[in-house]
């Protein structure tokens, strides 16, 4: 039967006005949003406020005042009404039709969910006013830590949806679907639906809970006393179940359940949820490492760390573009070190694209200089009764908010620290009632009431060479579950650098570059570490373009090698999280694509590293391995070509290998530099390539001087043979095809053409975000011709295709 709501209207309130208290200027806004985001959209801060050093000029004092959000909605008599607020930041006074229904002394904190019965205040036309004050020092606010500058308004605003709930009596307040899967037999599956009902009337109500989903439906009688809240639990067996997988292992299948409370064939109120049928478990391996198990299969988590936009101005379109890039790189996960998002969109997209999501609390509450509360060694800043109570409320509300997403595989309640035992006991008691996923006490190698985390967080966060990941056995190297690490400064492409630094400050590298590094006061706040490594590896840069190409090469090689090393070392390696995936503002550090949506060199290194079946170079012993994380067993031909420093082919070998998931296999060895190594893997309708510049000696690290940010070097690999590649020329043919371009590059010379970059530019000469190249920053061997496809974003019909090369120009 069709479920019909008795109310004329109910739903999210999105259209509001905003004004500073006491100010006559009124802005039309769409909620969710932050105050600073609204002002930015309305040009108050001037154009391109995040570029160069414009952000410094914002007058923060305007956010010391309260800001008032106002909206109106219609209602009808004879109904019960409630208002639901999913994210108010930070202190909120809420008025309906001039009556205060909640005040800032009790209604505060961005990760609380609030619901108020407002029936007695409802009129035919209603005015809702929310007055917000920003977070203060010591408040448990959302935050960007020292990765980026602090939001000028501390993210003050209505940062998640506000919803009008209308019912004649009973509200369906929450629907939770818990999958019941036996990993040993995925041909059968069930789920448990928990439907929470609230009787908002002043009399008993009887009816049925009606549920409908693909392939089934259920009906359960329910009676509620006046004002009663009751949970109805139903277990359903699903016929011919479709199982949710990560994209590398299968299809991310999804279901939808609609649940309603009905009387006489009419729905008083209903709620729908999307869910997936899958099992998720974890274990601590014999090596002491956290291992996630999806539908009975152990998975290597290949991930990167997410951040929201600094003004919280992400849109559904921008979020989907980013998630598509994550999938394009062959990653299978995103780590959310914060309960990010203005709504469920980013998590919905993880569900849709088959990406695991590891969520939890950020280190922003663990460091006194950021949080403002006294820090307790080992436990961070949440140690007084009021803060603990608020954190427990946060945890409760956010677990409920996210628990229907099949992409969410686990919760971390600590980052650099663990919760104190008193606090964690409350977390664990609540979590056991609310969810079934693995609970992880910390992103670091720590032990709490819940047991060992099985994770590690030993860096590095600053540049290391590609050999590091293969030879380190004490910090960030290729073992265990590394929750955050990476090669530090990951240089955007030149077009982006010009925008964020400014044309006048491009060369030499100077203060405006440092301003767009991290906001840390202790490290990673300038380019000096990379500068020094670059000079010692490749030789001094001769100018901006030379500096940029060397920075790109360092990023590509180091970031690629990180993922390759972990892939080649399963089952000892269980997870790797690049720090980070994206940036909250235009930045030079920690990103696989920049704030403008343009991939870095590291992006394409990661994409090469994560090809489904790939041949990778082991810097530790000079060998080549074939890696495979989830592709079914099959035969492949692997070819290795070794060129000397003068681009002469000195070794050409082929072998056949049966590649199986999670079964790395050594295929070649005895490679000695300096040389160039080209690797190809071919199978039925499959081809993957890889290319390496191998020095004669590895980097030498000062292991005894390792710090939290990384490891200094005492000796450098000599990469000058790469810098000394002779200049050459390529023929380029560009063919416009449906949705984009095919670009064919041909190298008729006897010289290797290294790190060739294709660019899709708009009419103003800017790179077009959302352009997907099948490969980029790639190498063309002597005598080789290669065709690369570029797909333009939807709605973009044409572009100017440009070229930049390490040692190649396009022939006239």
PDB file of C-alpha atoms in Angstrom, residues 49-225:
ATOM      1  CA  UNK A  49      39.955  35.805   0.185  1.00  0.00           C
ATOM      2  CA  UNK A  50      41.829  32.517   0.597  1.00  0.00           C
ATOM      3  CA  UNK A  51      44.456  33.344  -2.019  1.00  0.00           C
ATOM      4  CA  UNK A  52      47.808  34.979  -1.198  1.00  0.00           C
ATOM      5  CA  UNK A  53      47.617  36.488   2.319  1.00  0.00           C
ATOM      6  CA  UNK A  54      44.127  37.997   2.040  1.00  0.00           C
ATOM      7  CA  UNK A  55      42.768  35.814   4.841  1.00  0.00           C
ATOM      8  CA  UNK A  56      44.887  37.722   7.368  1.00  0.00           C
ATOM      9  CA  UNK A  57      42.886  40.896   6.726  1.00  0.00           C
ATOM     10  CA  UNK A  58      39.501  39.556   7.884  1.00  0.00           C
ATOM     11  CA  UNK A  59      38.151  41.441  10.884  1.00  0.00           C
ATOM     12  CA  UNK A  60      37.432  38.662  13.390  1.00  0.00           C
ATOM     13  CA  UNK A  61      35.817  41.026  15.880  1.00  0.00           C
ATOM     14  CA  UNK A  62      32.526  40.929  13.965  1.00  0.00           C
ATOM     15  CA  UNK A  63      32.122  37.339  15.159  1.00  0.00           C
ATOM     16  CA  UNK A  64      32.271  38.397  18.797  1.00  0.00           C
ATOM     17  CA  UNK A  65      28.665  39.530  18.351  1.00  0.00           C
ATOM     18  CA  UNK A  66      25.690  37.152  18.221  1.00  0.00           C
ATOM     19  CA  UNK A  67      24.324  36.380  14.759  1.00  0.00           C
ATOM     20  CA  UNK A  68      20.657  35.725  14.138  1.00  0.00           C
ATOM     21  CA  UNK A  69      19.163  33.210  11.706  1.00  0.00           C
ATOM     22  CA  UNK A  70      15.454  33.644  10.912  1.00  0.00           C
ATOM     23  CA  UNK A  71      13.002  31.611   8.835  1.00  0.00           C
ATOM     24  CA  UNK A  72       9.265  31.115   8.490  1.00  0.00           C
ATOM     25  CA  UNK A  73       7.067  28.099   7.888  1.00  0.00           C
ATOM     26  CA  UNK A  74       3.367  27.319   7.703  1.00  0.00           C
ATOM     27  CA  UNK A  75       1.452  24.829   9.814  1.00  0.00           C
ATOM     28  CA  UNK A  76      -2.069  23.587  10.313  1.00  0.00           C
ATOM     29  CA  UNK A  77      -4.273  22.956  13.292  1.00  0.00           C
ATOM     30  CA  UNK A  78      -4.863  19.513  14.716  1.00  0.00           C
ATOM     31  CA  UNK A  79      -1.280  18.324  14.261  1.00  0.00           C
ATOM     32  CA  UNK A  80       1.634  17.817  16.603  1.00  0.00           C
ATOM     33  CA  UNK A  81       4.863  19.618  15.694  1.00  0.00           C
ATOM     34  CA  UNK A  82       8.505  19.214  16.640  1.00  0.00           C
ATOM     35  CA  UNK A  83      11.679  20.950  15.512  1.00  0.00           C
ATOM     36  CA  UNK A  84      14.837  18.934  14.992  1.00  0.00           C
ATOM     37  CA  UNK A  85      18.289  20.564  14.967  1.00  0.00           C
ATOM     38  CA  UNK A  86      21.217  18.385  13.886  1.00  0.00           C
ATOM     39  CA  UNK A  87      24.071  20.859  14.308  1.00  0.00           C
ATOM     40  CA  UNK A  88      24.151  24.257  16.033  1.00  0.00           C
ATOM     41  CA  UNK A  89      27.515  25.912  16.532  1.00  0.00           C
ATOM     42  CA  UNK A  90      28.057  26.892  19.236  1.00  0.00           C
ATOM     43  CA  UNK A  91      25.719  28.518  21.806  1.00  0.00           C
ATOM     44  CA  UNK A  92      22.084  28.747  20.675  1.00  0.00           C
ATOM     45  CA  UNK A  93      19.020  30.667  21.806  1.00  0.00           C
ATOM     46  CA  UNK A  94      16.005  29.305  19.908  1.00  0.00           C
ATOM     47  CA  UNK A  95      12.749  31.259  19.666  1.00  0.00           C
ATOM     48  CA  UNK A  96       9.505  30.269  17.989  1.00  0.00           C
ATOM     49  CA  UNK A  97       6.935  33.011  17.489  1.00  0.00           C
ATOM     50  CA  UNK A  98       8.718  35.155  20.058  1.00  0.00           C
ATOM     51  CA  UNK A  99       8.841  32.457  22.751  1.00  0.00           C
ATOM     52  CA  UNK A 100      12.170  31.051  23.948  1.00  0.00           C
ATOM     53  CA  UNK A 101      12.165  27.266  23.579  1.00  0.00           C
ATOM     54  CA  UNK A 102      15.856  26.658  24.281  1.00  0.00           C
ATOM     55  CA  UNK A 103      18.626  28.825  25.688  1.00  0.00           C
ATOM     56  CA  UNK A 104      22.368  28.965  25.242  1.00  0.00           C
ATOM     57  CA  UNK A 105      23.113  27.848  28.797  1.00  0.00           C
ATOM     58  CA  UNK A 106      21.821  24.356  27.944  1.00  0.00           C
ATOM     59  CA  UNK A 107      21.785  24.288  24.132  1.00  0.00           C
ATOM     60  CA  UNK A 108      25.364  24.259  22.911  1.00  0.00           C
ATOM     61  CA  UNK A 109      27.886  22.117  21.058  1.00  0.00           C
ATOM     62  CA  UNK A 110      28.013  21.389  17.294  1.00  0.00           C
ATOM     63  CA  UNK A 111      27.703  17.608  17.613  1.00  0.00           C
ATOM     64  CA  UNK A 112      24.472  17.535  19.601  1.00  0.00           C
ATOM     65  CA  UNK A 113      21.110  16.644  18.076  1.00  0.00           C
ATOM     66  CA  UNK A 114      18.163  18.502  19.559  1.00  0.00           C
ATOM     67  CA  UNK A 115      14.443  17.879  19.171  1.00  0.00           C
ATOM     68  CA  UNK A 116      11.772  20.118  20.720  1.00  0.00           C
ATOM     69  CA  UNK A 117       8.012  19.596  20.821  1.00  0.00           C
ATOM     70  CA  UNK A 118       6.582  22.975  19.831  1.00  0.00           C
ATOM     71  CA  UNK A 119       2.933  22.086  19.333  1.00  0.00           C
ATOM     72  CA  UNK A 120       1.663  24.573  21.902  1.00  0.00           C
ATOM     73  CA  UNK A 121       3.446  27.455  20.163  1.00  0.00           C
ATOM     74  CA  UNK A 122       2.432  26.668  16.587  1.00  0.00           C
ATOM     75  CA  UNK A 123       0.430  29.133  14.499  1.00  0.00           C
ATOM     76  CA  UNK A 124      -0.688  29.003  10.877  1.00  0.00           C
ATOM     77  CA  UNK A 125       2.381  31.093  10.003  1.00  0.00           C
ATOM     78  CA  UNK A 126       5.433  30.677  12.198  1.00  0.00           C
ATOM     79  CA  UNK A 127       8.688  32.562  12.709  1.00  0.00           C
ATOM     80  CA  UNK A 128      11.702  30.615  13.913  1.00  0.00           C
ATOM     81  CA  UNK A 129      14.724  32.517  15.155  1.00  0.00           C
ATOM     82  CA  UNK A 130      18.086  31.020  16.157  1.00  0.00           C
ATOM     83  CA  UNK A 131      20.621  33.344  17.774  1.00  0.00           C
ATOM     84  CA  UNK A 132      24.134  31.920  17.798  1.00  0.00           C
ATOM     85  CA  UNK A 133      27.309  32.846  19.621  1.00  0.00           C
ATOM     86  CA  UNK A 134      30.682  31.473  18.612  1.00  0.00           C
ATOM     87  CA  UNK A 135      32.694  28.937  20.552  1.00  0.00           C
ATOM     88  CA  UNK A 136      35.105  30.198  23.189  1.00  0.00           C
ATOM     89  CA  UNK A 137      38.466  28.952  24.412  1.00  0.00           C
ATOM     90  CA  UNK A 138      37.920  25.619  26.146  1.00  0.00           C
ATOM     91  CA  UNK A 139      34.782  24.688  24.219  1.00  0.00           C
ATOM     92  CA  UNK A 140      34.618  21.309  22.489  1.00  0.00           C
ATOM     93  CA  UNK A 141      34.137  22.755  19.038  1.00  0.00           C
ATOM     94  CA  UNK A 142      34.608  21.344  15.564  1.00  0.00           C
ATOM     95  CA  UNK A 143      38.079  22.242  14.373  1.00  0.00           C
ATOM     96  CA  UNK A 144      40.836  22.130  11.791  1.00  0.00           C
ATOM     97  CA  UNK A 145      43.689  21.830  14.307  1.00  0.00           C
ATOM     98  CA  UNK A 146      46.994  23.138  12.929  1.00  0.00           C
ATOM     99  CA  UNK A 147      46.515  21.635   9.487  1.00  0.00           C
ATOM    100  CA  UNK A 148      45.014  24.925   8.339  1.00  0.00           C
ATOM    101  CA  UNK A 149      44.282  28.381   9.782  1.00  0.00           C
ATOM    102  CA  UNK A 150      41.457  28.509  12.309  1.00  0.00           C
ATOM    103  CA  UNK A 151      38.074  29.515  10.873  1.00  0.00           C
ATOM    104  CA  UNK A 152      37.669  33.225  11.565  1.00  0.00           C
ATOM    105  CA  UNK A 153      34.215  32.577  13.048  1.00  0.00           C
ATOM    106  CA  UNK A 154      35.118  29.248  14.704  1.00  0.00           C
ATOM    107  CA  UNK A 155      32.578  27.704  12.269  1.00  0.00           C
ATOM    108  CA  UNK A 156      29.685  29.529  13.950  1.00  0.00           C
ATOM    109  CA  UNK A 157      26.383  28.763  12.272  1.00  0.00           C
ATOM    110  CA  UNK A 158      23.582  26.322  11.672  1.00  0.00           C
ATOM    111  CA  UNK A 159      25.966  23.741  10.319  1.00  0.00           C
ATOM    112  CA  UNK A 160      23.508  20.871   9.832  1.00  0.00           C
ATOM    113  CA  UNK A 161      19.850  20.586   8.834  1.00  0.00           C
ATOM    114  CA  UNK A 162      16.855  21.955  10.717  1.00  0.00           C
ATOM    115  CA  UNK A 163      13.675  19.955  10.173  1.00  0.00           C
ATOM    116  CA  UNK A 164       9.988  20.523  10.901  1.00  0.00           C
ATOM    117  CA  UNK A 165       8.324  17.286  12.046  1.00  0.00           C
ATOM    118  CA  UNK A 166       4.562  17.065  11.714  1.00  0.00           C
ATOM    119  CA  UNK A 167       2.333  14.223  12.909  1.00  0.00           C
ATOM    120  CA  UNK A 168      -1.201  13.824  14.297  1.00  0.00           C
ATOM    121  CA  UNK A 169       0.281  11.821  17.149  1.00  0.00           C
ATOM    122  CA  UNK A 170       3.257   9.442  16.634  1.00  0.00           C
ATOM    123  CA  UNK A 171       6.631  10.405  15.193  1.00  0.00           C
ATOM    124  CA  UNK A 172       9.052   7.910  13.659  1.00  0.00           C
ATOM    125  CA  UNK A 173      12.070   9.465  15.307  1.00  0.00           C
ATOM    126  CA  UNK A 174      14.796   7.055  14.215  1.00  0.00           C
ATOM    127  CA  UNK A 175      15.226   3.981  12.027  1.00  0.00           C
ATOM    128  CA  UNK A 176      18.320   1.858  12.428  1.00  0.00           C
ATOM    129  CA  UNK A 177      19.044  -1.136  10.190  1.00  0.00           C
ATOM    130  CA  UNK A 178      21.557  -3.604  11.557  1.00  0.00           C
ATOM    131  CA  UNK A 179      22.756  -6.126   8.934  1.00  0.00           C
ATOM    132  CA  UNK A 180      22.913  -9.757  10.042  1.00  0.00           C
ATOM    133  CA  UNK A 181      25.403 -11.482   7.764  1.00  0.00           C
ATOM    134  CA  UNK A 182      27.193 -14.801   7.987  1.00  0.00           C
ATOM    135  CA  UNK A 183      30.447 -14.187   6.089  1.00  0.00           C
ATOM    136  CA  UNK A 184      30.731 -17.905   5.405  1.00  0.00           C
ATOM    137  CA  UNK A 185      27.500 -17.879   3.366  1.00  0.00           C
ATOM    138  CA  UNK A 186      26.712 -14.624   1.586  1.00  0.00           C
ATOM    139  CA  UNK A 187      23.812 -16.215  -0.294  1.00  0.00           C
ATOM    140  CA  UNK A 188      21.743 -15.599   2.818  1.00  0.00           C
ATOM    141  CA  UNK A 189      21.255 -12.408   4.772  1.00  0.00           C
ATOM    142  CA  UNK A 190      18.938 -10.802   7.285  1.00  0.00           C
ATOM    143  CA  UNK A 191      18.644  -7.454   8.957  1.00  0.00           C
ATOM    144  CA  UNK A 192      17.275  -6.126  12.210  1.00  0.00           C
ATOM    145  CA  UNK A 193      15.236  -2.943  11.908  1.00  0.00           C
ATOM    146  CA  UNK A 194      14.935  -0.854  15.053  1.00  0.00           C
ATOM    147  CA  UNK A 195      12.188   1.769  14.718  1.00  0.00           C
ATOM    148  CA  UNK A 196      12.006   4.357  17.492  1.00  0.00           C
ATOM    149  CA  UNK A 197       8.547   5.864  17.981  1.00  0.00           C
ATOM    150  CA  UNK A 198       7.561   8.945  19.999  1.00  0.00           C
ATOM    151  CA  UNK A 199       3.943   9.567  20.902  1.00  0.00           C
ATOM    152  CA  UNK A 200       3.695  13.355  20.922  1.00  0.00           C
ATOM    153  CA  UNK A 201       0.009  13.362  21.803  1.00  0.00           C
ATOM    154  CA  UNK A 202      -1.559  13.428  25.260  1.00  0.00           C
ATOM    155  CA  UNK A 203      -3.443  10.160  24.845  1.00  0.00           C
ATOM    156  CA  UNK A 204      -2.632   6.498  24.090  1.00  0.00           C
ATOM    157  CA  UNK A 205      -2.290   5.594  20.419  1.00  0.00           C
ATOM    158  CA  UNK A 206      -2.491   2.175  18.744  1.00  0.00           C
ATOM    159  CA  UNK A 207      -1.487   1.329  15.207  1.00  0.00           C
ATOM    160  CA  UNK A 208       1.091  -0.580  13.197  1.00  0.00           C
ATOM    161  CA  UNK A 209       4.653  -0.043  12.161  1.00  0.00           C
ATOM    162  CA  UNK A 210       4.721  -0.644   8.406  1.00  0.00           C
ATOM    163  CA  UNK A 211       8.021  -1.292   6.669  1.00  0.00           C
ATOM    164  CA  UNK A 212       8.743  -1.661   2.992  1.00  0.00           C
ATOM    165  CA  UNK A 213      12.009  -2.502   1.260  1.00  0.00           C
ATOM    166  CA  UNK A 214      13.120  -4.120  -1.971  1.00  0.00           C
ATOM    167  CA  UNK A 215      11.807  -7.687  -1.897  1.00  0.00           C
ATOM    168  CA  UNK A 216       9.873  -7.456   1.328  1.00  0.00           C
ATOM    169  CA  UNK A 217       7.652  -5.683   3.817  1.00  0.00           C
ATOM    170  CA  UNK A 218       6.596  -6.057   7.419  1.00  0.00           C
ATOM    171  CA  UNK A 219       3.768  -4.956   9.699  1.00  0.00           C
ATOM    172  CA  UNK A 220       4.003  -4.932  13.504  1.00  0.00           C
ATOM    173  CA  UNK A 221       1.332  -3.727  15.943  1.00  0.00           C
ATOM    174  CA  UNK A 222       2.358  -0.992  18.371  1.00  0.00           C
ATOM    175  CA  UNK A 223       0.632   0.801  21.214  1.00  0.00           C
ATOM    176  CA  UNK A 224       2.118   3.822  22.933  1.00  0.00           C
ATOM    177  CA  UNK A 225       0.980   5.569  26.086  1.00  0.00           C
TER     178      UNK A 225
END
